[in-house]
Amino acid sequence: MMSIHSFLCRLALCCAALAGASAHAQVAAAAPPAAHAEPVSRDAQRAYESAREKLVQIRTLVRNTNAQSSVGSGFFVSSNGLILTNFHVASQLALEPERYRGVYVPVDGKQAEVELLGFDVLHDLALLRVKEAGASTPALAFRDPQHALARGERLYSLGNPLDIGFAVTEGTYNGLVQRSFYPRIFFGGAINPGMSGGPVLDEGGEVIGVNVSKRLDGELLSFLVPAEFAQALLARAATLAPITSSAQAEVTRQLLLHQQAMTQRFTTTPFKAQLFHGYSLPVPEDAMARCWGRARDADLKSYEMDSTNCQLDSQLFAGKVTTGFIRMRHVAYDAPKLGALRFAALYGKHFQNERFIATPNPQGTASECTERYVDRGGMPMRAVVCMLAYRKLRGLYDMSVVVTSLNQPTQGVRGRMDAYGVDFDNGLKLAAYYVDAFKWEATP
């Protein structure tokens, strides 16, 4: 999905790039032509032509003005006008149908209204239907699940990137993404804003996945929702009545299922111990979360400080909030050169720099916090737990817990865990599980 603001910014960059390219072309015009022109990709050409009549752009319009609010892609999956796309493309139709309406635009440019039948927040999928179904629509077929994909298999992603026209990009299948909470296909190809919800085909023209996202810090690192989840949504929602009022309750129900599964998996997977000068810090297993460490150069500072950051790859898009994941950070200090008083001042200042949302915002209430002093096997610790309630997604909270050790005069550890989109009981359960995992293991 791509907002109008993002489109204008990208358009400005594209125009500047085109101007530079034009000047370069004038200089290069006198050069002799290349000996061999790059051949047309017959496979990509065939994939596009086979899917051309089944591709659509999905537009969300403001009802009062008909102004375009967002765009994405989609594709027909049945002859009676059913269209698959991403939930994040159609989320405004689910959450604010009184303010927004949806239309689809095929390759011939003739737009028509669509209605939302169902959605799957956990896998970022939505099922639409042409509102005034007429003639039979051509549809893409799904690849047989028994026909497994092979690593390196050629794939073709289709959609309408940056709202500039339908396109096809080639890439390869690279297996499933490691550590992803829900299965995601690692696609070695380009997916750009506006292509969300478009189909990805194999060389036989069958759907193997749905465009969903990409990494902004790399090249050709894109991700697809496996086709099996799209097929499940189609089977479940094809005959449902259209959604005409806010579906906040259904979004909340799905998020509550997710947070229960996330909490269960997190609290039943033992931490691995990260040792630092007698402290044992809880770090998720490699299969659970991706972690990164950083150390401060002790030769340039009067104290040593090592940090570790971890995050579960389980984020879910829920309209105006991204939720459903856990993030952790540990900082360990060793400062024998400072002495006890100077270390206490530094340690306390860093603890005070931990920030929580203190004022109400459109999506959540102000944080409510409580502070306790706890003992972990002879290691006294200060612990602060804060919770923020979602205003519209009732029953969901963001929880933060910050702990700091108090047992050594010039050494210490500070830990923080943030859990986004959990119910109250699971928030407390996660906080207790995290705090209980800290240990002091130095020998006398």
C-alpha positions as MATLAB code, in Angstrom:
seq = 'MMSIHSFLCRLALCCAALAGASAHAQVAAAAPPAAHAEPVSRDAQRAYESAREKLVQIRTLVRNTNAQSSVGSGFFVSSNGLILTNFHVASQLALEPERYRGVYVPVDGKQAEVELLGFDVLHDLALLRVKEAGASTPALAFRDPQHALARGERLYSLGNPLDIGFAVTEGTYNGLVQRSFYPRIFFGGAINPGMSGGPVLDEGGEVIGVNVSKRLDGELLSFLVPAEFAQALLARAATLAPITSSAQAEVTRQLLLHQQAMTQRFTTTPFKAQLFHGYSLPVPEDAMARCWGRARDADLKSYEMDSTNCQLDSQLFAGKVTTGFIRMRHVAYDAPKLGALRFAALYGKHFQNERFIATPNPQGTASECTERYVDRGGMPMRAVVCMLAYRKLRGLYDMSVVVTSLNQPTQGVRGRMDAYGVDFDNGLKLAAYYVDAFKWEATP';
ca = [
       0.000    0.000    0.000;
       1.244    3.499   -0.734;
      -0.010    6.819    0.674;
      -0.406    9.997   -1.426;
       2.420   11.656    0.510;
       4.770    8.751   -0.202;
       3.780    8.838   -3.861;
       4.551   12.576   -4.233;
       7.894   12.211   -2.475;
       8.884    9.282   -4.647;
       7.620   11.049   -7.765;
       9.853   14.030   -7.015;
      12.849   11.747   -6.628;
      11.955    9.930   -9.827;
      11.666   13.203  -11.754;
      15.085   14.294  -10.537;
      16.511   10.945  -11.525;
      14.889   11.150  -14.954;
      16.323   14.614  -15.508;
      19.802   13.320  -14.715;
      19.256   10.314  -16.915;
      18.166   12.565  -19.777;
      21.344   14.616  -19.574;
      23.418   11.453  -19.451;
      21.552   10.099  -22.463;
      22.423   13.211  -24.510;
      26.103   12.746  -23.758;
      25.940    9.043  -24.518;
      23.981    9.505  -27.749;
      27.141    9.836  -29.793;
      28.502    6.524  -28.520;
      28.106    3.525  -30.815;
      25.237    1.165  -29.985;
      25.975   -1.916  -27.930;
      26.944   -4.922  -29.925;
      24.170   -7.076  -28.432;
      20.917   -5.752  -26.972;
      19.678   -7.431  -23.807;
      17.115  -10.070  -24.840;
      13.507   -9.783  -23.719;
      12.620  -12.129  -20.875;
      10.170  -14.439  -22.615;
       9.178  -16.064  -19.327;
       8.330  -12.741  -17.659;
       6.512  -11.630  -20.779;
       4.485  -14.836  -20.794;
       3.698  -14.521  -17.062;
       2.449  -10.969  -17.506;
       0.330  -11.754  -20.549;
      -1.250  -14.770  -18.846;
      -2.199  -12.682  -15.782;
      -2.897   -9.331  -17.428;
      -6.688   -9.567  -17.439;
      -6.750  -10.909  -13.884;
      -4.729   -8.118  -12.255;
      -6.332   -5.114  -10.572;
      -5.325   -2.069   -8.644;
      -7.181   -1.505   -5.356;
      -7.900    2.110   -4.448;
      -9.316    3.420   -1.186;
     -11.267    6.648   -1.643;
     -12.561    9.175    0.886;
     -16.346    8.980    0.618;
     -17.003   12.715    0.973;
     -14.537   13.873   -1.676;
     -13.631   10.777   -3.724;
     -10.007   11.727   -3.105;
      -7.602    8.786   -3.305;
      -6.334    7.806    0.143;
      -4.225    4.726   -0.645;
      -3.494    2.230   -3.396;
      -2.440   -1.388   -3.613;
      -2.806   -4.363   -5.921;
      -4.985   -7.453   -6.111;
      -6.065  -10.277   -8.390;
      -9.205  -12.197   -9.310;
      -9.493  -15.624   -7.705;
     -12.939  -16.641   -8.953;
     -15.140  -16.157  -11.974;
     -17.797  -14.375   -9.902;
     -15.658  -11.370   -9.043;
     -13.748  -12.307   -5.892;
     -10.457  -10.433   -5.429;
      -7.574  -11.165   -3.063;
      -5.330   -8.451   -1.657;
      -3.520   -7.571    1.584;
      -5.353   -6.556    4.741;
      -3.159   -3.483    4.999;
      -4.411   -2.446    1.539;
      -8.083   -2.801    2.554;
      -7.820   -1.973    6.278;
      -9.688    1.336    5.985;
     -12.645   -0.525    4.478;
     -12.666   -2.791    7.552;
     -12.083   -0.196   10.259;
     -13.709    2.954    8.867;
     -16.242    1.956    6.190;
     -18.327    5.032    6.954;
     -15.442    7.235    5.781;
     -13.867    5.176    3.002;
     -14.981    3.100    0.047;
     -13.024    0.806   -2.235;
     -12.754    0.501   -5.994;
     -10.793   -1.789   -8.270;
      -9.143   -0.692  -11.505;
      -8.209   -3.363  -14.096;
      -5.656   -2.868  -16.848;
      -8.240   -1.147  -19.070;
      -8.631    1.617  -16.475;
     -12.398    1.244  -15.919;
     -12.915    1.373  -12.172;
     -15.806   -0.175  -10.259;
     -16.733   -0.507   -6.605;
     -15.745   -3.419   -4.388;
     -16.982   -4.606   -1.012;
     -15.043   -6.324    1.754;
     -16.089   -9.871    2.645;
     -13.430  -10.968    5.117;
      -9.848  -10.586    6.264;
      -6.987  -12.338    7.991;
      -4.948   -9.903   10.099;
      -2.427  -12.560   11.139;
      -1.383  -13.256    7.535;
      -2.221   -9.779    6.133;
      -4.890  -10.873    3.663;
      -8.323   -9.578    2.622;
     -11.036  -10.855    0.306;
     -13.058   -8.390   -1.775;
     -15.929   -8.809   -4.194;
     -16.961   -6.696   -7.161;
     -20.050   -4.899   -5.896;
     -22.079   -5.116   -9.090;
     -20.965   -8.388  -10.585;
     -21.677   -8.669  -14.267;
     -20.000  -10.913  -16.780;
     -17.769  -13.745  -15.653;
     -14.272  -12.610  -14.640;
     -11.107  -14.525  -15.544;
      -9.274  -15.792  -12.459;
      -5.796  -16.949  -11.525;
      -5.360  -20.511  -10.297;
      -3.358  -21.541   -7.245;
      -0.483  -23.977   -7.472;
      -1.225  -27.412   -6.052;
       0.150  -27.513   -2.464;
       1.519  -30.982   -3.199;
       3.809  -29.438   -5.815;
       6.493  -28.057   -3.489;
       8.619  -25.093   -4.485;
      12.324  -25.694   -5.096;
      14.934  -23.236   -3.856;
      16.077  -21.107   -6.788;
      12.826  -21.613   -8.709;
      11.980  -18.650  -10.929;
       9.034  -16.514   -9.782;
       7.197  -13.478  -11.178;
       5.716  -10.751   -8.987;
       2.938   -8.602  -10.456;
       1.280   -5.404   -9.334;
       1.055   -1.660   -9.845;
       4.216   -0.143   -8.290;
       4.069    3.500   -7.203;
       0.741    3.921   -9.039;
       2.540    4.272  -12.370;
       1.227    1.184  -14.171;
       1.063   -2.582  -14.019;
       4.410   -4.351  -14.042;
       6.099   -7.714  -13.627;
       9.404   -8.332  -11.827;
      11.444  -11.522  -11.892;
      12.955  -13.148   -8.835;
      13.706  -16.450   -7.162;
      12.295  -18.592   -4.383;
      14.690  -18.729   -1.421;
      12.728  -20.785    1.066;
      10.872  -19.466    4.105;
      12.050  -16.527    6.197;
      13.936  -17.606    9.309;
      12.435  -16.602   12.685;
       9.214  -15.313   11.138;
       6.352  -16.002   13.562;
       4.048  -16.872   10.655;
       5.386  -18.435    7.445;
       6.692  -15.932    4.904;
       8.315  -16.719    1.568;
      11.712  -15.102    0.950;
      11.457  -13.716   -2.581;
      14.714  -12.627   -4.213;
      13.181   -9.887   -6.331;
      11.825   -6.344   -6.215;
       8.511   -5.451   -4.588;
       7.715   -1.741   -4.453;
       4.974    0.275   -2.732;
       1.710   -0.205   -4.594;
       2.444   -3.865   -5.391;
       1.131   -5.058   -2.018;
      -1.588   -7.643   -2.567;
      -0.492   -8.562   -6.076;
       0.073  -12.195   -7.078;
       3.380  -14.001   -7.457;
       3.375  -16.709  -10.108;
       5.513  -19.688  -10.942;
       6.643  -20.433  -14.485;
       3.375  -22.224  -15.115;
       1.367  -19.085  -14.319;
      -0.042  -20.406  -11.033;
      -0.160  -18.380   -7.810;
       2.365  -19.390   -5.160;
       2.103  -16.317   -2.940;
       0.928  -12.752   -2.401;
       3.181   -9.677   -2.294;
       3.286   -8.278    1.242;
       6.489   -6.383    2.165;
      10.200   -5.811    1.651;
      13.273   -4.815    3.646;
      14.290   -1.205    3.211;
      17.871   -1.788    4.370;
      18.787   -4.263    1.622;
      18.392   -5.059   -2.049;
      15.901   -7.557   -3.500;
      14.809   -8.735   -0.047;
      11.061   -9.167   -0.410;
       8.438  -11.263    1.330;
       5.306  -13.100    0.274;
       2.328  -14.613    2.055;
       2.217  -18.312    1.071;
      -0.741  -19.166   -1.152;
      -2.144  -21.691    1.343;
      -3.332  -18.886    3.632;
      -4.970  -17.048    0.740;
      -6.790  -20.261   -0.213;
      -7.945  -20.718    3.393;
      -9.382  -17.181    3.504;
     -11.101  -17.720    0.158;
     -12.745  -20.917    1.401;
     -13.807  -19.261    4.649;
     -15.094  -15.905    3.412;
     -16.309  -16.413   -0.176;
     -19.979  -16.666    0.809;
     -20.011  -14.139    3.676;
     -22.139  -11.010    3.658;
     -20.160   -7.809    2.959;
     -18.760   -5.834    5.888;
     -20.651   -2.528    6.109;
     -19.845   -1.377    9.657;
     -16.608   -1.103   11.602;
     -14.932   -4.480   12.125;
     -12.873   -3.383   15.155;
     -14.287   -6.287   17.165;
     -13.159   -8.869   14.607;
      -9.717   -7.270   14.298;
      -9.439   -7.378   18.094;
     -10.532  -11.022   18.195;
      -7.820  -12.020   15.751;
      -5.176   -9.998   17.599;
      -6.151  -11.648   20.892;
      -5.621  -15.060   19.306;
      -2.213  -13.913   18.091;
      -1.062  -12.555   21.442;
      -2.103  -15.764   23.162;
      -0.025  -17.841   20.743;
       2.907  -15.413   21.013;
       2.851  -15.436   24.827;
       2.579  -19.219   24.931;
       5.527  -19.708   22.609;
       7.656  -17.072   24.337;
       7.098  -18.335   27.878;
       7.612  -22.003   26.997;
      10.870  -21.436   25.122;
      13.753  -21.250   27.638;
      16.048  -18.250   27.466;
      19.706  -18.746   26.757;
      22.013  -17.129   29.323;
      24.212  -14.193   28.346;
      26.964  -13.813   30.958;
      28.586  -10.541   31.992;
      30.848  -10.261   35.050;
      28.755  -12.613   37.154;
      25.368  -11.548   35.791;
      23.225  -13.941   33.748;
      20.912  -12.062   31.393;
      17.919  -13.619   29.568;
      18.254  -13.662   25.776;
      15.802  -15.425   23.405;
      16.968  -18.477   21.521;
      18.179  -17.862   17.957;
      15.134  -19.610   16.539;
      12.841  -17.251   18.490;
      14.284  -13.778   17.855;
      17.006  -11.923   16.014;
      19.539  -10.285   18.368;
      22.356   -7.784   17.856;
      25.107   -6.787   20.261;
      27.300   -3.746   20.674;
      30.261   -2.983   22.949;
      31.706    0.385   23.912;
      35.487    0.675   23.531;
      36.770    0.536   27.101;
      40.029    2.266   26.100;
      38.138    5.447   25.188;
      35.769    5.553   28.153;
      36.037    5.343   31.905;
      33.610    2.453   31.980;
      32.679   -0.607   29.937;
      29.135   -0.880   28.559;
      27.811   -3.738   26.419;
      24.307   -3.804   24.964;
      22.103   -6.420   23.283;
      18.895   -5.786   21.321;
      16.421   -8.522   20.338;
      13.052   -8.537   18.587;
      10.486  -11.142   17.620;
       9.516  -11.021   13.961;
       5.785  -11.167   14.687;
       4.520   -7.657   13.921;
       0.939   -7.303   12.718;
      -0.634   -4.337   10.954;
      -3.906   -3.317   12.617;
      -4.940   -0.123   10.865;
      -3.177    2.800   12.500;
      -0.990    0.686   14.776;
       1.629   -2.007   14.287;
       1.387   -4.449   17.148;
       1.785   -8.065   18.200;
       5.522   -8.327   18.898;
       8.097   -8.340   21.702;
      11.281   -6.313   21.899;
      14.111   -6.643   24.460;
      17.205   -4.640   25.344;
      19.971   -5.294   27.879;
      22.790   -2.987   28.919;
      25.627   -4.212   31.159;
      28.050   -1.873   32.968;
      31.498   -2.352   34.478;
      33.010    0.853   35.891;
      35.760    0.189   38.473;
      37.495    3.486   37.555;
      34.467    5.593   38.506;
      34.008    4.534   42.084;
      30.703    3.823   43.779;
      29.278    7.380   43.952;
      30.046    8.393   40.385;
      28.810    5.047   39.102;
      25.551    5.424   41.044;
      24.993    8.839   39.461;
      25.657    7.507   35.947;
      23.572    4.389   36.555;
      20.636    6.342   37.918;
      20.709    8.861   35.083;
      20.602    6.108   32.461;
      17.668    4.489   34.260;
      15.783    7.799   34.232;
      16.281    8.024   30.466;
      13.886    5.104   29.978;
      10.776    6.635   28.477;
       7.140    5.582   28.546;
       4.157    7.191   26.886;
       2.976    9.591   29.569;
       0.149   11.428   27.806;
      -2.965   10.136   26.041;
      -2.787    9.626   22.278;
      -5.418    8.739   19.634;
      -4.632    5.015   19.806;
      -3.904    4.448   23.489;
      -4.390    5.777   26.989;
      -1.665    7.196   29.211;
       0.641    4.622   30.793;
      -0.076    3.353   34.283;
       3.127    2.317   36.095;
       4.057    0.541   39.293;
       7.479    0.108   40.908;
       8.747   -2.745   43.054;
      12.011   -3.913   44.577;
      12.501   -7.641   44.096;
      15.119  -10.176   45.080;
      16.449  -12.615   42.517;
      18.404  -15.271   44.384;
      20.207  -12.768   46.577;
      20.444  -10.090   43.858;
      18.217   -7.090   44.705;
      16.638   -5.440   41.658;
      14.473   -2.405   40.987;
      11.571   -3.154   38.618;
       9.096   -0.800   36.953;
       6.104   -2.173   34.990;
       3.944    0.093   32.819;
       0.829   -0.704   30.784;
      -1.040    1.311   28.165;
      -4.551    0.347   27.032;
      -5.647    0.517   23.395;
      -8.643    2.785   22.959;
     -10.396    0.943   20.131;
      -8.875   -2.528   20.276;
     -10.455   -3.232   23.654;
      -8.673   -5.720   25.862;
      -5.229   -5.141   24.327;
      -2.328   -3.370   26.015;
       1.271   -2.387   25.440;
       3.401   -3.521   28.387;
       6.904   -2.403   29.342;
       9.066   -3.693   32.161;
      12.430   -2.157   33.121;
      14.724   -3.754   35.681;
      18.108   -2.795   37.059;
      20.398   -4.669   39.435;
      21.439   -3.134   42.790;
      23.956   -5.616   44.176;
      27.377   -4.246   43.081;
      28.944   -0.800   43.722;
      30.525   -0.371   40.279;
      28.785   -2.979   38.172;
      25.220   -3.488   37.067;
      22.769   -4.538   34.391;
      19.656   -2.850   33.076;
      17.046   -4.728   31.084;
      13.885   -3.736   29.282;
      11.163   -5.748   27.584;
       8.287   -4.221   25.582;
       5.337   -6.394   24.585;
       2.930   -4.813   22.108;
      -0.711   -5.862   21.832;
      -1.151   -8.331   24.711;
      -4.036   -8.777   27.112;
      -3.614   -7.707   30.738;
      -2.950  -11.145   32.191;
      -0.430  -12.064   29.514;
       1.321   -8.725   29.977;
       1.890   -9.541   33.646;
       2.851  -13.109   32.770;
       5.489  -11.916   30.313;
       6.854   -9.390   32.810;
       7.196  -12.029   35.527;
       8.802  -14.530   33.160;
      11.340  -11.925   32.072;
      12.261  -10.615   35.543;
      12.575  -14.135   36.988;
      15.167  -15.009   34.332;
      17.820  -12.575   35.691;
      20.457  -14.242   37.868;
      23.639  -13.440   39.787;
      26.040  -16.316   39.263;
      29.373  -14.945   40.471;
      31.264  -17.284   42.779;
      32.240  -15.955   46.236;
];
